[in-house]
mmCIF file with all atom_site columns, C-alpha atoms in Angstrom:
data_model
loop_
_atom_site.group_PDB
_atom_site.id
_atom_site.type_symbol
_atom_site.label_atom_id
_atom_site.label_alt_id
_atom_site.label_comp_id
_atom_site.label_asym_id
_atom_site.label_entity_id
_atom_site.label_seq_id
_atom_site.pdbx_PDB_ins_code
_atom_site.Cartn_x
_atom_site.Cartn_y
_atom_site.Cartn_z
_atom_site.occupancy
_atom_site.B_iso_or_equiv
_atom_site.pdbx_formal_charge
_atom_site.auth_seq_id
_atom_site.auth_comp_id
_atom_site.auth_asym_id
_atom_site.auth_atom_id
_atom_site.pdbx_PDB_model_num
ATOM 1   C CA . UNK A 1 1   ? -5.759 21.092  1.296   1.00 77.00 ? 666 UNK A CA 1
ATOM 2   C CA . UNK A 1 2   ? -3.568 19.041  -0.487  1.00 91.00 ? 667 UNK A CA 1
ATOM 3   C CA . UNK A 1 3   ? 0.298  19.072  1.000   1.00 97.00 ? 668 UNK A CA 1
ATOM 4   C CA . UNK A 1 4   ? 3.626  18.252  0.117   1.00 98.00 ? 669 UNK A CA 1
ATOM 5   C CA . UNK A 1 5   ? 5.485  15.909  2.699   1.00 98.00 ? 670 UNK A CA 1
ATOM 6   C CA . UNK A 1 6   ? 9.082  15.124  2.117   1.00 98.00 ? 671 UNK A CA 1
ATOM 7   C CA . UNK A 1 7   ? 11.837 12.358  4.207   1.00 98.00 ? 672 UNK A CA 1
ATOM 8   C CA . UNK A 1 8   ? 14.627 11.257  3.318   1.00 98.00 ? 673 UNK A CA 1
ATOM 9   C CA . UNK A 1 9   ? 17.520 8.930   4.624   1.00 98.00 ? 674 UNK A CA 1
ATOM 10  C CA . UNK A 1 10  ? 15.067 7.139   6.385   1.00 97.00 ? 675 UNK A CA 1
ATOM 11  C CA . UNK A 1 11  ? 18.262 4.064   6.981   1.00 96.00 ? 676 UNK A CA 1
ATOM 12  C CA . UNK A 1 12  ? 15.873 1.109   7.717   1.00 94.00 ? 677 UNK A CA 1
ATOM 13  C CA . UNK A 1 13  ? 13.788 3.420   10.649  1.00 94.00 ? 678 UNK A CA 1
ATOM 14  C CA . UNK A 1 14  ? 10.728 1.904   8.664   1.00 94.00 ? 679 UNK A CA 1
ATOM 15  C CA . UNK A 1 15  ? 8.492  1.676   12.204  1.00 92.00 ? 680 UNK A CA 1
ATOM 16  C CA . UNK A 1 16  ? 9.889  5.361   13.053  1.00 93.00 ? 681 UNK A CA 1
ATOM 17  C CA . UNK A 1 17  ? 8.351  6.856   9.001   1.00 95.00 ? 682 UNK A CA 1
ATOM 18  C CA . UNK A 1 18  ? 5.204  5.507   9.625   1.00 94.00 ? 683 UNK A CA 1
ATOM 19  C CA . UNK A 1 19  ? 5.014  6.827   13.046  1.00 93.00 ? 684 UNK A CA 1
ATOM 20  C CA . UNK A 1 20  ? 5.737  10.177  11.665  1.00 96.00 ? 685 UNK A CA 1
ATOM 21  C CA . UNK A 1 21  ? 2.917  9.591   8.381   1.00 97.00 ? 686 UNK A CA 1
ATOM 22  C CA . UNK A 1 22  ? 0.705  8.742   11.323  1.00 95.00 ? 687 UNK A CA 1
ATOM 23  C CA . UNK A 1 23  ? 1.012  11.972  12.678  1.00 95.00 ? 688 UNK A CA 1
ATOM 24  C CA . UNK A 1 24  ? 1.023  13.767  9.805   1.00 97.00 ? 689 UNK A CA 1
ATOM 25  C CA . UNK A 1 25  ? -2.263 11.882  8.984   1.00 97.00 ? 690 UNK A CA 1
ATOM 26  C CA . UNK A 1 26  ? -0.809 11.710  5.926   1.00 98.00 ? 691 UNK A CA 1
ATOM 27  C CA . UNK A 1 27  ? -3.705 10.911  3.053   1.00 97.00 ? 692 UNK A CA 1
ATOM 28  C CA . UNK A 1 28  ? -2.676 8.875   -0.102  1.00 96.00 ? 693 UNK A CA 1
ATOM 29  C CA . UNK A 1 29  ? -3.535 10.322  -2.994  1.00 92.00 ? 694 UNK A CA 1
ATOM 30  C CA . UNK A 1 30  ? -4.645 13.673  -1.741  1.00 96.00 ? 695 UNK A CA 1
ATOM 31  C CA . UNK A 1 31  ? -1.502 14.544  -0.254  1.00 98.00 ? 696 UNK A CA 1
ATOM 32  C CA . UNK A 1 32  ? 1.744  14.630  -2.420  1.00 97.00 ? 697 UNK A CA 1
ATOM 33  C CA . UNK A 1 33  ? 4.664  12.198  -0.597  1.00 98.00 ? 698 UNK A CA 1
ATOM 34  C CA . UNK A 1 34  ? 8.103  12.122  -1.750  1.00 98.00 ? 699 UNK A CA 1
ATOM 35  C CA . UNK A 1 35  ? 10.416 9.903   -0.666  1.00 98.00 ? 700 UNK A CA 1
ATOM 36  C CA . UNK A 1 36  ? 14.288 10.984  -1.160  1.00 98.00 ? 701 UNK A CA 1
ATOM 37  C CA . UNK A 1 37  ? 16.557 7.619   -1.110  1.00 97.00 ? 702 UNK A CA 1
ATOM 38  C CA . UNK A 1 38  ? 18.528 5.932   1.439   1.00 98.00 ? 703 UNK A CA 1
ATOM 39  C CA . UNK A 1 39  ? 16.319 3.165   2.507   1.00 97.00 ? 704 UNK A CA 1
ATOM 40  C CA . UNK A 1 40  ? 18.182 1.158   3.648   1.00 95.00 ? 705 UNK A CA 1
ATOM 41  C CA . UNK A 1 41  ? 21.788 0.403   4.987   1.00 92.00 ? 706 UNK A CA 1
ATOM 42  C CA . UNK A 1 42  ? 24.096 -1.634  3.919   1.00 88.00 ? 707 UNK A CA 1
ATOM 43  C CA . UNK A 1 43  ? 22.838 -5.078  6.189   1.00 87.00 ? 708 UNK A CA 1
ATOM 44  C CA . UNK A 1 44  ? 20.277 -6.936  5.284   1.00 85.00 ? 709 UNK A CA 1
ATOM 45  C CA . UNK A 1 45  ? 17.798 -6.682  8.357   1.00 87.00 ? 710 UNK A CA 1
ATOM 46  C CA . UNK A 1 46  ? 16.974 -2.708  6.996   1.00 91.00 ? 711 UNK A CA 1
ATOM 47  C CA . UNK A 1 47  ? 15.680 -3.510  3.817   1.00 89.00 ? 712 UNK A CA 1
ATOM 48  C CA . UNK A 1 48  ? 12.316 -3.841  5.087   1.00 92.00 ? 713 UNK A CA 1
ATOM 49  C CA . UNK A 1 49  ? 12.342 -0.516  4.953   1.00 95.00 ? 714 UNK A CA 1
ATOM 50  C CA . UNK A 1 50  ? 12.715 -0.348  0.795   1.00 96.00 ? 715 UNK A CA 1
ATOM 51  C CA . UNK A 1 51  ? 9.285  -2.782  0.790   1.00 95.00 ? 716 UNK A CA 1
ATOM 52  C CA . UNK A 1 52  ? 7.728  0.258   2.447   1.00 96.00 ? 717 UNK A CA 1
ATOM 53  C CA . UNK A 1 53  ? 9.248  3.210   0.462   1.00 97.00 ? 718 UNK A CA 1
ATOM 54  C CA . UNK A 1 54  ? 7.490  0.239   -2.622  1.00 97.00 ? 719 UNK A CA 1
ATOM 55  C CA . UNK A 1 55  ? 4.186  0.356   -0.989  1.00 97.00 ? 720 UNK A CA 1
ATOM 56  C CA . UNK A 1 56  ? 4.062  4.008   -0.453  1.00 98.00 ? 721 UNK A CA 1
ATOM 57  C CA . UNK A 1 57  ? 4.888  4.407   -4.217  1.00 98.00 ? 722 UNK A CA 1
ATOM 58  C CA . UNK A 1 58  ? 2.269  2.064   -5.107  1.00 97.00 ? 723 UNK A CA 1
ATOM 59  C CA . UNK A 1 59  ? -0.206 4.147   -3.343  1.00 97.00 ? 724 UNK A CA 1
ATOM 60  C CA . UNK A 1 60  ? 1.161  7.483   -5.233  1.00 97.00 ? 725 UNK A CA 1
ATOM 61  C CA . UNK A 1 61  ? 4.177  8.519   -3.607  1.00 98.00 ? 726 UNK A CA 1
ATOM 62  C CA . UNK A 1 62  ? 7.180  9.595   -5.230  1.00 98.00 ? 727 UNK A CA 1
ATOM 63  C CA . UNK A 1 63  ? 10.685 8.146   -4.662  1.00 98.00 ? 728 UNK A CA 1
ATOM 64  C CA . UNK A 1 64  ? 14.093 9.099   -5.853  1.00 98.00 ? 729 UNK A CA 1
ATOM 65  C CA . UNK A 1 65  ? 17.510 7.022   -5.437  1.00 98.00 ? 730 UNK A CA 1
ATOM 66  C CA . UNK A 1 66  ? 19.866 7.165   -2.871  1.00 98.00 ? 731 UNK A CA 1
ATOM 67  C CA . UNK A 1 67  ? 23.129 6.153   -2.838  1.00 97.00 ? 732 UNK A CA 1
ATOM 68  C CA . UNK A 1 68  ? 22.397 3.181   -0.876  1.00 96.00 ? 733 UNK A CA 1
ATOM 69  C CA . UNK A 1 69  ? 19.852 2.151   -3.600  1.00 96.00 ? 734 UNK A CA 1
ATOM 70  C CA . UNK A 1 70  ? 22.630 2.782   -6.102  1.00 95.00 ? 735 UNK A CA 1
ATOM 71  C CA . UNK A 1 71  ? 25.012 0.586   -4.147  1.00 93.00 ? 736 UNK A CA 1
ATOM 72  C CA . UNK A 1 72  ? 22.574 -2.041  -4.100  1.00 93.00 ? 737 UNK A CA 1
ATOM 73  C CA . UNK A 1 73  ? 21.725 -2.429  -8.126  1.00 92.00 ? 738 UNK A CA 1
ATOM 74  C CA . UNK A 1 74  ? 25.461 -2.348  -8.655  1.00 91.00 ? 739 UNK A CA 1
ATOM 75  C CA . UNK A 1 75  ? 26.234 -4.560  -5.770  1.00 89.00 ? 740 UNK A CA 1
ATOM 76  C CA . UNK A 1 76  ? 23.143 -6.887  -7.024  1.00 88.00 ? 741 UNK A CA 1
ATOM 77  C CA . UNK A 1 77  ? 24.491 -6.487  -10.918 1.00 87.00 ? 742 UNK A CA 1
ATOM 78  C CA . UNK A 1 78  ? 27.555 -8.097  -9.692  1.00 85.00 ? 743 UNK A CA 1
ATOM 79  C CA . UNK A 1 79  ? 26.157 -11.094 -7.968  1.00 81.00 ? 744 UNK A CA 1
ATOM 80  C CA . UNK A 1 80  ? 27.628 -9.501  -4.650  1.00 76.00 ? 745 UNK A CA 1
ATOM 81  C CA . UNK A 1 81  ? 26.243 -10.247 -1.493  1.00 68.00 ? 746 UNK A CA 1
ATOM 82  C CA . UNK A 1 82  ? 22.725 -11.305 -0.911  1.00 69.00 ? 747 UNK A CA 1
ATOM 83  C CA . UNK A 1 83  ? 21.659 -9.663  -4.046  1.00 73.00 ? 748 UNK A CA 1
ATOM 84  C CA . UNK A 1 84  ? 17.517 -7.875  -4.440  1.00 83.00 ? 749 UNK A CA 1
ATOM 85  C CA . UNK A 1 85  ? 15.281 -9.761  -5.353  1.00 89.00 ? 750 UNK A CA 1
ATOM 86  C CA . UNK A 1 86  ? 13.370 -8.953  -8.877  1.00 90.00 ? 751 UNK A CA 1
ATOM 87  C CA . UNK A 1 87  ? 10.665 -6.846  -7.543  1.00 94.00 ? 752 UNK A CA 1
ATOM 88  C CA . UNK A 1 88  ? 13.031 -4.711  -5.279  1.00 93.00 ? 753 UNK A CA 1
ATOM 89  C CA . UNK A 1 89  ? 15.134 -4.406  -8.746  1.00 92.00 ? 754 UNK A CA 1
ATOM 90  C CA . UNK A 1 90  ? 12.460 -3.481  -11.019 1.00 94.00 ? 755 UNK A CA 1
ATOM 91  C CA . UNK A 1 91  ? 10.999 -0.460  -8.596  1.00 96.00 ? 756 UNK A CA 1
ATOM 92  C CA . UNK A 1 92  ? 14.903 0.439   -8.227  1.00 95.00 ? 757 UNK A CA 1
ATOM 93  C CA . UNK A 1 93  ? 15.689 0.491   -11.776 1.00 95.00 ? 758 UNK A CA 1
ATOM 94  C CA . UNK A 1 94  ? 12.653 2.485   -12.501 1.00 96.00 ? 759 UNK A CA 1
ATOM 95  C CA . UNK A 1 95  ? 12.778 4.606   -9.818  1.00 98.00 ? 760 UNK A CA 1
ATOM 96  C CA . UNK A 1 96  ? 14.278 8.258   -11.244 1.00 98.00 ? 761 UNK A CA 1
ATOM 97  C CA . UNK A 1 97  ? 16.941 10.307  -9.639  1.00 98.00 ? 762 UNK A CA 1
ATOM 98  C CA . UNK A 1 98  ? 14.870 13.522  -9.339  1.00 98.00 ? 763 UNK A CA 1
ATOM 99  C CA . UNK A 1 99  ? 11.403 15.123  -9.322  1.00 98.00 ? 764 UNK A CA 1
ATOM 100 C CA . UNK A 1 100 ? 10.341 18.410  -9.520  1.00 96.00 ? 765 UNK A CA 1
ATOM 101 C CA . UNK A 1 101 ? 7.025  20.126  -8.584  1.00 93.00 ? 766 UNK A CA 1
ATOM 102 C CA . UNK A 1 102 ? 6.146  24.021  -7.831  1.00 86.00 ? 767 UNK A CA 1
ATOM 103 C CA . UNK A 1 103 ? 9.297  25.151  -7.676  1.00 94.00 ? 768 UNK A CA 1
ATOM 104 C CA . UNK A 1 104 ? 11.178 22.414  -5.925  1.00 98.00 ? 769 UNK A CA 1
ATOM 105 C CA . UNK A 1 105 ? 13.441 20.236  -6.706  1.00 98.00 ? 770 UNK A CA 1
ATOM 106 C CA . UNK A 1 106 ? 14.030 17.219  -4.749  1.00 98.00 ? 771 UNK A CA 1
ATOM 107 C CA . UNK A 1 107 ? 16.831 14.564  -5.095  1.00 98.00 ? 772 UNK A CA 1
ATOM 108 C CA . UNK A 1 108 ? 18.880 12.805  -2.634  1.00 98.00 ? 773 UNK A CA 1
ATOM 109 C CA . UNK A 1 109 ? 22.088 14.775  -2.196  1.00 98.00 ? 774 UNK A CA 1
ATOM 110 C CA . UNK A 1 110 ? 21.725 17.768  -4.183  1.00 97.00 ? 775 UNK A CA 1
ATOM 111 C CA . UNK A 1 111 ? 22.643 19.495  -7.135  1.00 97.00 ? 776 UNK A CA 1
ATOM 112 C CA . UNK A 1 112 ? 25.941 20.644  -8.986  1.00 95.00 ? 777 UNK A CA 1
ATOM 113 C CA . UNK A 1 113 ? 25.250 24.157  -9.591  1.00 91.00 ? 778 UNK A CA 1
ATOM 114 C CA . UNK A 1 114 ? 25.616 25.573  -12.925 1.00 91.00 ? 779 UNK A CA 1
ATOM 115 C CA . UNK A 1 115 ? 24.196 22.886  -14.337 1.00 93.00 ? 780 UNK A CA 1
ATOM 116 C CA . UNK A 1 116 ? 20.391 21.873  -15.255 1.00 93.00 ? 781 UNK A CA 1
ATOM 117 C CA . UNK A 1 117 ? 18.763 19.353  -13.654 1.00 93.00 ? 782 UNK A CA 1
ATOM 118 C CA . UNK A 1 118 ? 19.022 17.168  -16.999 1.00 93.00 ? 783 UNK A CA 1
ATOM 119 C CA . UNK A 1 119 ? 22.573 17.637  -17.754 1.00 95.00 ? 784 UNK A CA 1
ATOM 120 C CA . UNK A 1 120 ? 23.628 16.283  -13.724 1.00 96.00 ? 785 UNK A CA 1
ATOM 121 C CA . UNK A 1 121 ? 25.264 13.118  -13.280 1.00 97.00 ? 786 UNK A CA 1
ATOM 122 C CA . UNK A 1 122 ? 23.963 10.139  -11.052 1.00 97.00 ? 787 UNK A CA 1
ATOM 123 C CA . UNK A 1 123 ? 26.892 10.438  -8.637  1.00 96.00 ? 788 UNK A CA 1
ATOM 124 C CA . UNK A 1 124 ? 25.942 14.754  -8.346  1.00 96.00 ? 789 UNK A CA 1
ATOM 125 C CA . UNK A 1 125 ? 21.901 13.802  -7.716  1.00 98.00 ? 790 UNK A CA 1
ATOM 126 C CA . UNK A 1 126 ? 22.977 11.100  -5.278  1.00 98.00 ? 791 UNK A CA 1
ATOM 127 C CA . UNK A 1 127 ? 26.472 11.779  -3.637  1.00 97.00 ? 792 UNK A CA 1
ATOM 128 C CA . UNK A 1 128 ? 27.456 15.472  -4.082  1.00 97.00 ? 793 UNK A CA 1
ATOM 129 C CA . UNK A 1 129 ? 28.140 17.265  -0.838  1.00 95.00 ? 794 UNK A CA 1
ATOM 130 C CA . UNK A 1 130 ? 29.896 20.524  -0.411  1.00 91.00 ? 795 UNK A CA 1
ATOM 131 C CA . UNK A 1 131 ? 30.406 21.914  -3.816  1.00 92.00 ? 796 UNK A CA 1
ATOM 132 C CA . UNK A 1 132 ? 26.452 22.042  -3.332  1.00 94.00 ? 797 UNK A CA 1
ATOM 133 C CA . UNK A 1 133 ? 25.303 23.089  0.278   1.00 90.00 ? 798 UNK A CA 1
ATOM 134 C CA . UNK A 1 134 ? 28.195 25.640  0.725   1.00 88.00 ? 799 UNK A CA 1
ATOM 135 C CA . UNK A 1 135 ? 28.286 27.374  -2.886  1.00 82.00 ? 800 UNK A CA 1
ATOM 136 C CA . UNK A 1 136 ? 25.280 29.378  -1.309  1.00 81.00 ? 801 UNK A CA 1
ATOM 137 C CA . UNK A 1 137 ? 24.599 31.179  -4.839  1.00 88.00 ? 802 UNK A CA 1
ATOM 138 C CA . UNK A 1 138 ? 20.940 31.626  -5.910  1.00 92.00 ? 803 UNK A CA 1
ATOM 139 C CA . UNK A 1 139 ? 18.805 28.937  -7.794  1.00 94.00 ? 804 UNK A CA 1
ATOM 140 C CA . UNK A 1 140 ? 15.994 28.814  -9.733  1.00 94.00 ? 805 UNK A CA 1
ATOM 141 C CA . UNK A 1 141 ? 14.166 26.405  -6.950  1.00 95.00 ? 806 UNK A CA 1
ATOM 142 C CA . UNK A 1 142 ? 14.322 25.437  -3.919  1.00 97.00 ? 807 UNK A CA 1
ATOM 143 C CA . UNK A 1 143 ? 16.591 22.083  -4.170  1.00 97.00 ? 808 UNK A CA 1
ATOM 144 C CA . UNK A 1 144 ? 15.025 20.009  -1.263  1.00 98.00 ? 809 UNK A CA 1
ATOM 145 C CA . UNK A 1 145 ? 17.915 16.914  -0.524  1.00 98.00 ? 810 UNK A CA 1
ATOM 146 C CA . UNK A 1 146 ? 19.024 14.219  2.578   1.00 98.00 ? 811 UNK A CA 1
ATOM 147 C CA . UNK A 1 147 ? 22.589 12.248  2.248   1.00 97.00 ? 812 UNK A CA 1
ATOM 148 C CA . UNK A 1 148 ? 24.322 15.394  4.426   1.00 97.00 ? 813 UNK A CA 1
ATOM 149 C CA . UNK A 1 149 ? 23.587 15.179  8.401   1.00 97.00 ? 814 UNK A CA 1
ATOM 150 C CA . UNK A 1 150 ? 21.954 18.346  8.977   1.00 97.00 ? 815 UNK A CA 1
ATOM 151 C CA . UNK A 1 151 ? 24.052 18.676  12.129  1.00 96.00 ? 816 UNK A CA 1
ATOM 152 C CA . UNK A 1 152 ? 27.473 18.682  9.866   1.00 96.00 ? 817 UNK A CA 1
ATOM 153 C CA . UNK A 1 153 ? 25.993 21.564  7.706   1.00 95.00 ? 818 UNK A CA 1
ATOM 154 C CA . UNK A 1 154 ? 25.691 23.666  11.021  1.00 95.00 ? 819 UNK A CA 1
ATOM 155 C CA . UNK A 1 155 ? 22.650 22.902  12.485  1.00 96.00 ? 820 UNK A CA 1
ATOM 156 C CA . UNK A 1 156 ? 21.331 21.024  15.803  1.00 95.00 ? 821 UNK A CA 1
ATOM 157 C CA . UNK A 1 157 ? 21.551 17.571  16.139  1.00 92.00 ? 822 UNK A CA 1
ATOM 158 C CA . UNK A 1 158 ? 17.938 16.500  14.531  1.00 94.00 ? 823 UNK A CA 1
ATOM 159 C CA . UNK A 1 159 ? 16.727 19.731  13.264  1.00 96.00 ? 824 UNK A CA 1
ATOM 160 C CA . UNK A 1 160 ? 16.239 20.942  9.678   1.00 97.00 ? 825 UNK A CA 1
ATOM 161 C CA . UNK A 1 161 ? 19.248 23.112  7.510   1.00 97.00 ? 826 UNK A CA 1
ATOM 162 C CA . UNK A 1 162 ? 18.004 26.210  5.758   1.00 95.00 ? 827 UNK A CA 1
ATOM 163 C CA . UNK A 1 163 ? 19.747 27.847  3.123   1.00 93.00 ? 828 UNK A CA 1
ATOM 164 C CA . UNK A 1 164 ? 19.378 30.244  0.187   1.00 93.00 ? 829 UNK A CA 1
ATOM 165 C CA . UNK A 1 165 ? 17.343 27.697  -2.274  1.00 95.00 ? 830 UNK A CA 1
ATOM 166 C CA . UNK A 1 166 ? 18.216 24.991  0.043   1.00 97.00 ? 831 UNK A CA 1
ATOM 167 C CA . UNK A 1 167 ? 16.460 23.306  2.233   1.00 97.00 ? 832 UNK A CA 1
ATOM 168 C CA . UNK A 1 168 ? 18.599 20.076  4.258   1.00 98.00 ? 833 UNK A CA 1
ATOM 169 C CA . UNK A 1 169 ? 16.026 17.135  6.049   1.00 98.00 ? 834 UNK A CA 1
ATOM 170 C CA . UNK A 1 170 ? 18.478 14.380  6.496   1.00 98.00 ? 835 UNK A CA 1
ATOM 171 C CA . UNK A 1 171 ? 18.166 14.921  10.816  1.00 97.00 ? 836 UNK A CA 1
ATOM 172 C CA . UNK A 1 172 ? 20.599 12.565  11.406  1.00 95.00 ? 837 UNK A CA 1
ATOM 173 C CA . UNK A 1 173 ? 18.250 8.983   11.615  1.00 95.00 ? 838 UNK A CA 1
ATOM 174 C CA . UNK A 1 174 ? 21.482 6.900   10.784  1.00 94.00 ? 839 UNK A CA 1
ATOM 175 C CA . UNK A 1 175 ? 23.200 8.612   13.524  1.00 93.00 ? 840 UNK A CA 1
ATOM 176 C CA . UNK A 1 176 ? 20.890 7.908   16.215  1.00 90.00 ? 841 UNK A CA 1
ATOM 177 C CA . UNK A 1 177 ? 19.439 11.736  15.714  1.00 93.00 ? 842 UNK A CA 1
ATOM 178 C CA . UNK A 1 178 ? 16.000 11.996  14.568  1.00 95.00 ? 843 UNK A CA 1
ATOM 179 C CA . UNK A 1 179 ? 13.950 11.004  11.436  1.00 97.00 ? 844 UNK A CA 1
ATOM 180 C CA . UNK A 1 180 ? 12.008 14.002  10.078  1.00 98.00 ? 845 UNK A CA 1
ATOM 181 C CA . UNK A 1 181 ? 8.935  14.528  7.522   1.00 98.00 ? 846 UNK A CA 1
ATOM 182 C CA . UNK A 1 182 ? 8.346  17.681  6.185   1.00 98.00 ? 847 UNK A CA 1
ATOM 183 C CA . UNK A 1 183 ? 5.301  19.625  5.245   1.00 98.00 ? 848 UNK A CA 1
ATOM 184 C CA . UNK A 1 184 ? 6.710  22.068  2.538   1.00 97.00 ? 849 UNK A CA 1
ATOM 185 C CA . UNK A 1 185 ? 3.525  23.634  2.078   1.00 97.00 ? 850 UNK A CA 1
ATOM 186 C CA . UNK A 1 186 ? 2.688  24.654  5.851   1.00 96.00 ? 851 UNK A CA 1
ATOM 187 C CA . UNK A 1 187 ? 6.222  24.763  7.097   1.00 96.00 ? 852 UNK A CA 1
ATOM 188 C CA . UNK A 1 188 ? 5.800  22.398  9.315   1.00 97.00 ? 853 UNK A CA 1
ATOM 189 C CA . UNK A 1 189 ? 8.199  19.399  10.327  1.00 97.00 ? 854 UNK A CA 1
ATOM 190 C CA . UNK A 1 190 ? 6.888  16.310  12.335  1.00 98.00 ? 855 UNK A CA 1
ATOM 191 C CA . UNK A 1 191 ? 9.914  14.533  13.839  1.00 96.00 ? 856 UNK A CA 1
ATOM 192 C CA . UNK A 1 192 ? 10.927 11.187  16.219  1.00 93.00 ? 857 UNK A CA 1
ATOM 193 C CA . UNK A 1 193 ? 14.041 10.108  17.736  1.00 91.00 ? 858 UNK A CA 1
ATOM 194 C CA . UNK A 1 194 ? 15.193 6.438   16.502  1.00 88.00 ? 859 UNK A CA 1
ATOM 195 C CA . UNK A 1 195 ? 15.898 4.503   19.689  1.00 78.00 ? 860 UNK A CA 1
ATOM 196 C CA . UNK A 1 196 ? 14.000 1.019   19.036  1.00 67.00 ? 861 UNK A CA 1
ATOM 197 C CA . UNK A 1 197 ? 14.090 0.580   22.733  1.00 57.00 ? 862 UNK A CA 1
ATOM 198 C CA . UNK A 1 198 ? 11.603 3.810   23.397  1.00 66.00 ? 863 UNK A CA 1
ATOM 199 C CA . UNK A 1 199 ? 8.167  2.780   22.398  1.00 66.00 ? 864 UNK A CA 1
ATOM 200 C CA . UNK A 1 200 ? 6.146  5.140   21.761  1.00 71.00 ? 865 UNK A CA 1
ATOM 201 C CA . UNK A 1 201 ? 8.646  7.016   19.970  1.00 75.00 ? 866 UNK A CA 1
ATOM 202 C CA . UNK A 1 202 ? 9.294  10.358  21.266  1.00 85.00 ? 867 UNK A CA 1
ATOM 203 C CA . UNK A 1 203 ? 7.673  12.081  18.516  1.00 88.00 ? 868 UNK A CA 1
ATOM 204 C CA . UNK A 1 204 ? 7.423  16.493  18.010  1.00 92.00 ? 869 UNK A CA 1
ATOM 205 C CA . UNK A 1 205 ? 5.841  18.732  15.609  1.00 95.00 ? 870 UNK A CA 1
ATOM 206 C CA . UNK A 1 206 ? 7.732  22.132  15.002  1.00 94.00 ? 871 UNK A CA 1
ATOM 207 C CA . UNK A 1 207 ? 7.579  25.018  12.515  1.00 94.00 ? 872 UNK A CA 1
ATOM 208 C CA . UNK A 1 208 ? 9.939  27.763  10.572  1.00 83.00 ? 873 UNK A CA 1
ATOM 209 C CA . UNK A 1 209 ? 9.298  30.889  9.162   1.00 74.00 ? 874 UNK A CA 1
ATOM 210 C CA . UNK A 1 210 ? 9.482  32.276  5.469   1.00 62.00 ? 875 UNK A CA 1
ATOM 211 C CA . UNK A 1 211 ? 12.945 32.928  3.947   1.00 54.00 ? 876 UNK A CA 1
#
């Protein structure tokens, strides 16, 4: 059956994703992989991590920006820093700030509600916090996003947010949390804590019911 896995804010944890797509047995091109931004961080020695979010697109995944990727075409557009290189420019330029597919809607931060997906700005898709997650109104999908610490919306420390039409994955990776993939279509969420220390990495699978 073909699925779709989502992760997001992912922060360099490169070795910690594809421990999770490993236990997913995640299967290019038969399952449907979207990738939600944040990379990387700011210093250089996580951007390994945006070659593999590149190679995972190559193979048919789907990525959207980040705010971190944002910072980095602006920072690299005015020679700041150690600047990407061209191919890390040319998948970031054409990399779009939102997908949809069977009624979700997936982008890095969110959405400003009210507004169609078309008609939101870069710095709503990629930065928007509050005036999204705690509006709590109906929408017409299911807006899957990162950027937001689960465990400042309410939740545990590395555990998924549910809300009406919203679902919150960013488990807290930069924080030394967790890094999570989801399974949208089995409701299932395969999980690992970050220390680079703990090898193997402590990895669980868990589950949530229909809202």
């Amino acid at each position: 059956m073909t699925r779709i896995l989502v992760i997001s804010d992912i922060h360099g944890h490169a070795a910690a994703m594809r421990a999770l797509l490993r236990m997913a047995e995640y299967a290019p091109g038969k399952d449907r992989l979207y990738l939600l931004g944040d990379f990387i961080n700011r210093e250089r020695e996580s951007w390994p991590a945006l070659k593999e979010a590149m190679a995972l697109v190559k193979e048919g995944a789907r990525a959207v920006l980040g705010n971190m990727e944002r910072w980095l075409l602006d920072a690299s557009a005015r020679g700041e820093g150690l600047p990407a290189d061209a191919e890390e420019l040319r998948f970031l330029n054409e990399t779009p700030l939102y997908w949809r597919e069977e009624g979700f809607l997936f982008a890095h931060a969110g959405i400003r509600p009210g507004l169609p997906p078309a008609k939101q700005s870069a710095s709503d898709l990629t930065e928007i916090r509050g005036e999204f997650w705690a509006d709590g109104g109906p929408l017409p999908y299911t807006v899957v996003f990162g950027h937001t610490p689960t465990f400042k919306l309410g939740a545990p420390a590395g555990e998924l947010w549910l809300g009406r039409d919203r679902i919150g994955i960013d488990t807290g990776a930069k924080h030394g949390c967790r890094l999570t993939l989801v399974d949208l279509t089995n409701r299932l969420a395969y999980s690992c804590g970050v220390e680079p220390e703990r090898q193997p990495y402590d990895c669980r699978l868990s589950s949530w019911a229909a809202k």
